[in-house]
């Protein structure tokens, strides 16, 4: 049976997401305009709305695209690998924080995306799937370190990952405290106390 309709044009997706990302980082979440994205991407607003029915949906798609570009670092040294990967998460969160020129403890776009997930059930589900996929890579990194004897055999890889990544999001979304490489190093050192087979 021949599928109906034309296949989705990935070049349109690329142009729209690139234009939307540029607006978000220049003006912040409030400055993201569907009309302006459509104009800059050279597509009809109806085309854009068919793919992303609200500004929230478009913003989440932009973040998903940015996350897909982040690769997991794995050198065989679990302490260094965890610090490097937390540093990447922190950098992405700080970029979202600073979008639109915001300064200080505001969660910025990161907070807006959490609110979007609460407003729309489908966005919430999409965000959970996206984060589950990304988290699985970090958990697998820890599990491989455990398998090669670098971490205790009874270590819960999922809980360790939650302790590390969750602390970054807690600072960004709740306390407003900074997240950077120095904090990532402190987190990893604290979390690994008692987890390593050799101290």
PDB file of C-alpha atoms in Angstrom:
ATOM      1  CA  UNK A   1       0.000   0.000   0.000  1.00  0.00           C
ATOM      2  CA  UNK A   2       1.438   3.387  -1.016  1.00  0.00           C
ATOM      3  CA  UNK A   3       1.670   5.853   1.910  1.00  0.00           C
ATOM      4  CA  UNK A   4      -0.400   9.001   1.532  1.00  0.00           C
ATOM      5  CA  UNK A   5       1.064  12.476   1.337  1.00  0.00           C
ATOM      6  CA  UNK A   6       4.564  13.685   0.685  1.00  0.00           C
ATOM      7  CA  UNK A   7       7.482  12.596   2.872  1.00  0.00           C
ATOM      8  CA  UNK A   8       8.616  15.101   5.484  1.00  0.00           C
ATOM      9  CA  UNK A   9      11.281  17.453   4.143  1.00  0.00           C
ATOM     10  CA  UNK A  10      14.218  17.206   6.558  1.00  0.00           C
ATOM     11  CA  UNK A  11      15.765  20.334   5.028  1.00  0.00           C
ATOM     12  CA  UNK A  12      12.730  22.305   6.187  1.00  0.00           C
ATOM     13  CA  UNK A  13      13.181  20.894   9.688  1.00  0.00           C
ATOM     14  CA  UNK A  14      16.840  21.873   9.623  1.00  0.00           C
ATOM     15  CA  UNK A  15      16.156  25.456   8.531  1.00  0.00           C
ATOM     16  CA  UNK A  16      13.385  25.936  11.066  1.00  0.00           C
ATOM     17  CA  UNK A  17      15.324  24.499  14.002  1.00  0.00           C
ATOM     18  CA  UNK A  18      18.408  26.526  13.104  1.00  0.00           C
ATOM     19  CA  UNK A  19      16.374  29.743  12.905  1.00  0.00           C
ATOM     20  CA  UNK A  20      14.540  28.954  16.152  1.00  0.00           C
ATOM     21  CA  UNK A  21      17.784  28.183  17.991  1.00  0.00           C
ATOM     22  CA  UNK A  22      19.308  31.475  16.846  1.00  0.00           C
ATOM     23  CA  UNK A  23      16.287  33.412  18.124  1.00  0.00           C
ATOM     24  CA  UNK A  24      16.248  31.603  21.464  1.00  0.00           C
ATOM     25  CA  UNK A  25      19.916  32.287  22.131  1.00  0.00           C
ATOM     26  CA  UNK A  26      19.661  35.881  20.969  1.00  0.00           C
ATOM     27  CA  UNK A  27      16.411  36.860  22.683  1.00  0.00           C
ATOM     28  CA  UNK A  28      15.521  34.123  25.125  1.00  0.00           C
ATOM     29  CA  UNK A  29      12.329  32.098  25.308  1.00  0.00           C
ATOM     30  CA  UNK A  30      10.080  35.172  25.301  1.00  0.00           C
ATOM     31  CA  UNK A  31      11.696  36.327  22.060  1.00  0.00           C
ATOM     32  CA  UNK A  32      10.930  33.128  20.167  1.00  0.00           C
ATOM     33  CA  UNK A  33       8.350  34.082  17.536  1.00  0.00           C
ATOM     34  CA  UNK A  34       6.719  31.512  15.263  1.00  0.00           C
ATOM     35  CA  UNK A  35       6.114  34.172  12.617  1.00  0.00           C
ATOM     36  CA  UNK A  36       9.743  35.265  12.634  1.00  0.00           C
ATOM     37  CA  UNK A  37      11.054  31.701  12.573  1.00  0.00           C
ATOM     38  CA  UNK A  38       8.873  30.941   9.547  1.00  0.00           C
ATOM     39  CA  UNK A  39      10.126  34.052   7.771  1.00  0.00           C
ATOM     40  CA  UNK A  40      13.789  33.393   8.506  1.00  0.00           C
ATOM     41  CA  UNK A  41      13.508  29.726   7.547  1.00  0.00           C
ATOM     42  CA  UNK A  42      11.649  30.567   4.347  1.00  0.00           C
ATOM     43  CA  UNK A  43       8.658  28.333   5.082  1.00  0.00           C
ATOM     44  CA  UNK A  44       4.942  28.927   5.401  1.00  0.00           C
ATOM     45  CA  UNK A  45       3.558  29.310   8.905  1.00  0.00           C
ATOM     46  CA  UNK A  46       1.104  26.493   8.169  1.00  0.00           C
ATOM     47  CA  UNK A  47       4.040  24.176   7.439  1.00  0.00           C
ATOM     48  CA  UNK A  48       5.666  25.115  10.722  1.00  0.00           C
ATOM     49  CA  UNK A  49       2.475  24.695  12.733  1.00  0.00           C
ATOM     50  CA  UNK A  50       1.875  21.246  11.244  1.00  0.00           C
ATOM     51  CA  UNK A  51       5.199  20.125  12.654  1.00  0.00           C
ATOM     52  CA  UNK A  52       5.235  22.137  15.909  1.00  0.00           C
ATOM     53  CA  UNK A  53       1.770  23.312  16.976  1.00  0.00           C
ATOM     54  CA  UNK A  54       3.029  25.720  19.672  1.00  0.00           C
ATOM     55  CA  UNK A  55       6.128  27.694  20.586  1.00  0.00           C
ATOM     56  CA  UNK A  56       6.676  25.207  23.404  1.00  0.00           C
ATOM     57  CA  UNK A  57       6.824  22.305  20.949  1.00  0.00           C
ATOM     58  CA  UNK A  58       9.306  24.137  18.762  1.00  0.00           C
ATOM     59  CA  UNK A  59      11.572  25.046  21.690  1.00  0.00           C
ATOM     60  CA  UNK A  60      11.652  21.447  22.912  1.00  0.00           C
ATOM     61  CA  UNK A  61      12.585  20.307  19.395  1.00  0.00           C
ATOM     62  CA  UNK A  62      15.471  22.781  19.376  1.00  0.00           C
ATOM     63  CA  UNK A  63      16.811  21.439  22.673  1.00  0.00           C
ATOM     64  CA  UNK A  64      16.446  17.832  21.474  1.00  0.00           C
ATOM     65  CA  UNK A  65      18.506  18.730  18.413  1.00  0.00           C
ATOM     66  CA  UNK A  66      21.217  20.332  20.577  1.00  0.00           C
ATOM     67  CA  UNK A  67      21.322  17.328  22.903  1.00  0.00           C
ATOM     68  CA  UNK A  68      21.777  14.977  19.975  1.00  0.00           C
ATOM     69  CA  UNK A  69      25.063  16.733  19.172  1.00  0.00           C
ATOM     70  CA  UNK A  70      26.579  15.939  22.580  1.00  0.00           C
ATOM     71  CA  UNK A  71      28.747  12.824  22.568  1.00  0.00           C
ATOM     72  CA  UNK A  72      29.631  10.801  25.637  1.00  0.00           C
ATOM     73  CA  UNK A  73      33.331  10.913  26.561  1.00  0.00           C
ATOM     74  CA  UNK A  74      34.831   7.537  27.480  1.00  0.00           C
ATOM     75  CA  UNK A  75      38.555   7.109  28.139  1.00  0.00           C
ATOM     76  CA  UNK A  76      38.508   4.220  30.603  1.00  0.00           C
ATOM     77  CA  UNK A  77      39.046   6.484  33.626  1.00  0.00           C
ATOM     78  CA  UNK A  78      35.606   6.718  35.233  1.00  0.00           C
ATOM     79  CA  UNK A  79      36.446   9.724  37.411  1.00  0.00           C
ATOM     80  CA  UNK A  80      37.695  11.759  34.433  1.00  0.00           C
ATOM     81  CA  UNK A  81      34.878  10.540  32.196  1.00  0.00           C
ATOM     82  CA  UNK A  82      32.180  11.504  34.690  1.00  0.00           C
ATOM     83  CA  UNK A  83      33.680  14.961  35.182  1.00  0.00           C
ATOM     84  CA  UNK A  84      33.915  15.508  31.413  1.00  0.00           C
ATOM     85  CA  UNK A  85      30.333  14.432  30.807  1.00  0.00           C
ATOM     86  CA  UNK A  86      28.928  16.445  33.710  1.00  0.00           C
ATOM     87  CA  UNK A  87      30.883  19.423  32.415  1.00  0.00           C
ATOM     88  CA  UNK A  88      29.112  19.030  29.046  1.00  0.00           C
ATOM     89  CA  UNK A  89      25.711  18.904  30.736  1.00  0.00           C
ATOM     90  CA  UNK A  90      26.618  21.971  32.811  1.00  0.00           C
ATOM     91  CA  UNK A  91      27.744  23.861  29.700  1.00  0.00           C
ATOM     92  CA  UNK A  92      24.458  23.086  27.934  1.00  0.00           C
ATOM     93  CA  UNK A  93      22.448  24.194  30.962  1.00  0.00           C
ATOM     94  CA  UNK A  94      24.461  27.392  31.253  1.00  0.00           C
ATOM     95  CA  UNK A  95      23.833  28.123  27.600  1.00  0.00           C
ATOM     96  CA  UNK A  96      20.099  27.743  28.209  1.00  0.00           C
ATOM     97  CA  UNK A  97      20.403  29.922  31.317  1.00  0.00           C
ATOM     98  CA  UNK A  98      22.158  32.704  29.439  1.00  0.00           C
ATOM     99  CA  UNK A  99      19.907  32.677  26.345  1.00  0.00           C
ATOM    100  CA  UNK A 100      18.706  36.155  25.541  1.00  0.00           C
ATOM    101  CA  UNK A 101      21.501  37.771  27.542  1.00  0.00           C
ATOM    102  CA  UNK A 102      20.098  36.795  30.941  1.00  0.00           C
ATOM    103  CA  UNK A 103      22.458  36.990  33.883  1.00  0.00           C
ATOM    104  CA  UNK A 104      22.345  35.892  37.483  1.00  0.00           C
ATOM    105  CA  UNK A 105      20.596  32.912  39.057  1.00  0.00           C
ATOM    106  CA  UNK A 106      17.642  32.661  36.644  1.00  0.00           C
ATOM    107  CA  UNK A 107      16.970  29.210  35.164  1.00  0.00           C
ATOM    108  CA  UNK A 108      16.195  30.925  31.858  1.00  0.00           C
ATOM    109  CA  UNK A 109      15.129  28.705  28.985  1.00  0.00           C
ATOM    110  CA  UNK A 110      15.804  25.583  31.066  1.00  0.00           C
ATOM    111  CA  UNK A 111      13.014  26.620  33.429  1.00  0.00           C
ATOM    112  CA  UNK A 112      10.688  27.500  30.544  1.00  0.00           C
ATOM    113  CA  UNK A 113      11.117  24.027  29.091  1.00  0.00           C
ATOM    114  CA  UNK A 114      10.209  22.398  32.400  1.00  0.00           C
ATOM    115  CA  UNK A 115       7.084  24.564  32.470  1.00  0.00           C
ATOM    116  CA  UNK A 116       6.293  23.586  28.866  1.00  0.00           C
ATOM    117  CA  UNK A 117       6.464  19.909  29.819  1.00  0.00           C
ATOM    118  CA  UNK A 118       3.962  20.609  32.607  1.00  0.00           C
ATOM    119  CA  UNK A 119       1.609  22.507  30.258  1.00  0.00           C
ATOM    120  CA  UNK A 120       1.499  19.877  27.511  1.00  0.00           C
ATOM    121  CA  UNK A 121       1.205  16.137  28.149  1.00  0.00           C
ATOM    122  CA  UNK A 122       2.766  15.299  24.790  1.00  0.00           C
ATOM    123  CA  UNK A 123       5.778  17.543  25.449  1.00  0.00           C
ATOM    124  CA  UNK A 124       6.188  15.985  28.883  1.00  0.00           C
ATOM    125  CA  UNK A 125       6.199  12.520  27.344  1.00  0.00           C
ATOM    126  CA  UNK A 126       8.607  13.586  24.603  1.00  0.00           C
ATOM    127  CA  UNK A 127      10.974  15.160  27.138  1.00  0.00           C
ATOM    128  CA  UNK A 128      10.928  12.010  29.271  1.00  0.00           C
ATOM    129  CA  UNK A 129      11.797   9.870  26.251  1.00  0.00           C
ATOM    130  CA  UNK A 130      14.594  12.220  25.206  1.00  0.00           C
ATOM    131  CA  UNK A 131      16.123  12.319  28.660  1.00  0.00           C
ATOM    132  CA  UNK A 132      15.751   8.556  29.099  1.00  0.00           C
ATOM    133  CA  UNK A 133      17.768   8.051  25.913  1.00  0.00           C
ATOM    134  CA  UNK A 134      20.470  10.469  27.000  1.00  0.00           C
ATOM    135  CA  UNK A 135      20.542   9.126  30.558  1.00  0.00           C
ATOM    136  CA  UNK A 136      20.937   5.568  29.284  1.00  0.00           C
ATOM    137  CA  UNK A 137      24.276   6.553  27.740  1.00  0.00           C
ATOM    138  CA  UNK A 138      25.565   7.917  31.047  1.00  0.00           C
ATOM    139  CA  UNK A 139      24.297   4.914  32.984  1.00  0.00           C
ATOM    140  CA  UNK A 140      25.949   2.547  30.497  1.00  0.00           C
ATOM    141  CA  UNK A 141      29.240   4.402  30.991  1.00  0.00           C
ATOM    142  CA  UNK A 142      29.033   3.737  34.727  1.00  0.00           C
ATOM    143  CA  UNK A 143      28.020   0.106  34.182  1.00  0.00           C
ATOM    144  CA  UNK A 144      31.048  -0.505  31.960  1.00  0.00           C
ATOM    145  CA  UNK A 145      33.325   0.954  34.640  1.00  0.00           C
ATOM    146  CA  UNK A 146      31.683  -1.368  37.166  1.00  0.00           C
ATOM    147  CA  UNK A 147      32.133  -4.359  34.838  1.00  0.00           C
ATOM    148  CA  UNK A 148      35.861  -3.724  34.434  1.00  0.00           C
ATOM    149  CA  UNK A 149      36.293  -3.543  38.213  1.00  0.00           C
ATOM    150  CA  UNK A 150      36.804   0.197  38.583  1.00  0.00           C
ATOM    151  CA  UNK A 151      33.660   0.572  40.706  1.00  0.00           C
ATOM    152  CA  UNK A 152      32.135  -1.653  43.364  1.00  0.00           C
ATOM    153  CA  UNK A 153      30.257  -4.648  41.975  1.00  0.00           C
ATOM    154  CA  UNK A 154      27.135  -3.765  43.993  1.00  0.00           C
ATOM    155  CA  UNK A 155      27.038  -0.130  42.840  1.00  0.00           C
ATOM    156  CA  UNK A 156      23.657   1.078  41.532  1.00  0.00           C
ATOM    157  CA  UNK A 157      24.624   2.810  38.274  1.00  0.00           C
ATOM    158  CA  UNK A 158      21.256   4.504  37.839  1.00  0.00           C
ATOM    159  CA  UNK A 159      21.282   6.012  41.330  1.00  0.00           C
ATOM    160  CA  UNK A 160      24.857   7.250  40.899  1.00  0.00           C
ATOM    161  CA  UNK A 161      23.933   8.921  37.619  1.00  0.00           C
ATOM    162  CA  UNK A 162      20.853  10.513  39.219  1.00  0.00           C
ATOM    163  CA  UNK A 163      22.985  11.860  42.072  1.00  0.00           C
ATOM    164  CA  UNK A 164      25.395  13.483  39.634  1.00  0.00           C
ATOM    165  CA  UNK A 165      23.155  14.854  36.882  1.00  0.00           C
ATOM    166  CA  UNK A 166      20.299  15.625  39.263  1.00  0.00           C
ATOM    167  CA  UNK A 167      22.524  17.899  41.339  1.00  0.00           C
ATOM    168  CA  UNK A 168      23.229  20.046  38.259  1.00  0.00           C
ATOM    169  CA  UNK A 169      19.541  20.459  37.450  1.00  0.00           C
ATOM    170  CA  UNK A 170      18.738  21.186  41.104  1.00  0.00           C
ATOM    171  CA  UNK A 171      21.193  24.071  41.110  1.00  0.00           C
ATOM    172  CA  UNK A 172      19.971  25.481  37.808  1.00  0.00           C
ATOM    173  CA  UNK A 173      16.234  25.124  38.438  1.00  0.00           C
ATOM    174  CA  UNK A 174      15.946  25.556  42.198  1.00  0.00           C
ATOM    175  CA  UNK A 175      18.841  27.234  44.001  1.00  0.00           C
ATOM    176  CA  UNK A 176      20.291  29.309  41.160  1.00  0.00           C
ATOM    177  CA  UNK A 177      23.821  28.361  42.173  1.00  0.00           C
ATOM    178  CA  UNK A 178      26.478  28.095  39.454  1.00  0.00           C
ATOM    179  CA  UNK A 179      27.313  24.854  37.657  1.00  0.00           C
ATOM    180  CA  UNK A 180      30.741  24.509  36.096  1.00  0.00           C
ATOM    181  CA  UNK A 181      33.664  22.115  35.788  1.00  0.00           C
ATOM    182  CA  UNK A 182      34.862  22.832  39.309  1.00  0.00           C
ATOM    183  CA  UNK A 183      31.457  21.867  40.696  1.00  0.00           C
ATOM    184  CA  UNK A 184      31.422  18.760  38.467  1.00  0.00           C
ATOM    185  CA  UNK A 185      34.751  17.707  39.968  1.00  0.00           C
ATOM    186  CA  UNK A 186      33.411  18.205  43.489  1.00  0.00           C
ATOM    187  CA  UNK A 187      30.284  16.221  42.661  1.00  0.00           C
ATOM    188  CA  UNK A 188      32.188  13.294  41.217  1.00  0.00           C
ATOM    189  CA  UNK A 189      34.682  13.176  44.084  1.00  0.00           C
ATOM    190  CA  UNK A 190      31.881  13.188  46.649  1.00  0.00           C
ATOM    191  CA  UNK A 191      29.725  10.638  44.813  1.00  0.00           C
ATOM    192  CA  UNK A 192      32.585   8.225  44.248  1.00  0.00           C
ATOM    193  CA  UNK A 193      33.578   8.088  47.900  1.00  0.00           C
ATOM    194  CA  UNK A 194      32.876   4.497  48.842  1.00  0.00           C
ATOM    195  CA  UNK A 195      32.059   3.556  45.223  1.00  0.00           C
ATOM    196  CA  UNK A 196      35.601   2.909  44.041  1.00  0.00           C
ATOM    197  CA  UNK A 197      37.162  -0.498  44.641  1.00  0.00           C
ATOM    198  CA  UNK A 198      40.437   1.262  45.515  1.00  0.00           C
ATOM    199  CA  UNK A 199      40.552   4.559  47.413  1.00  0.00           C
TER     200      UNK A 199
END
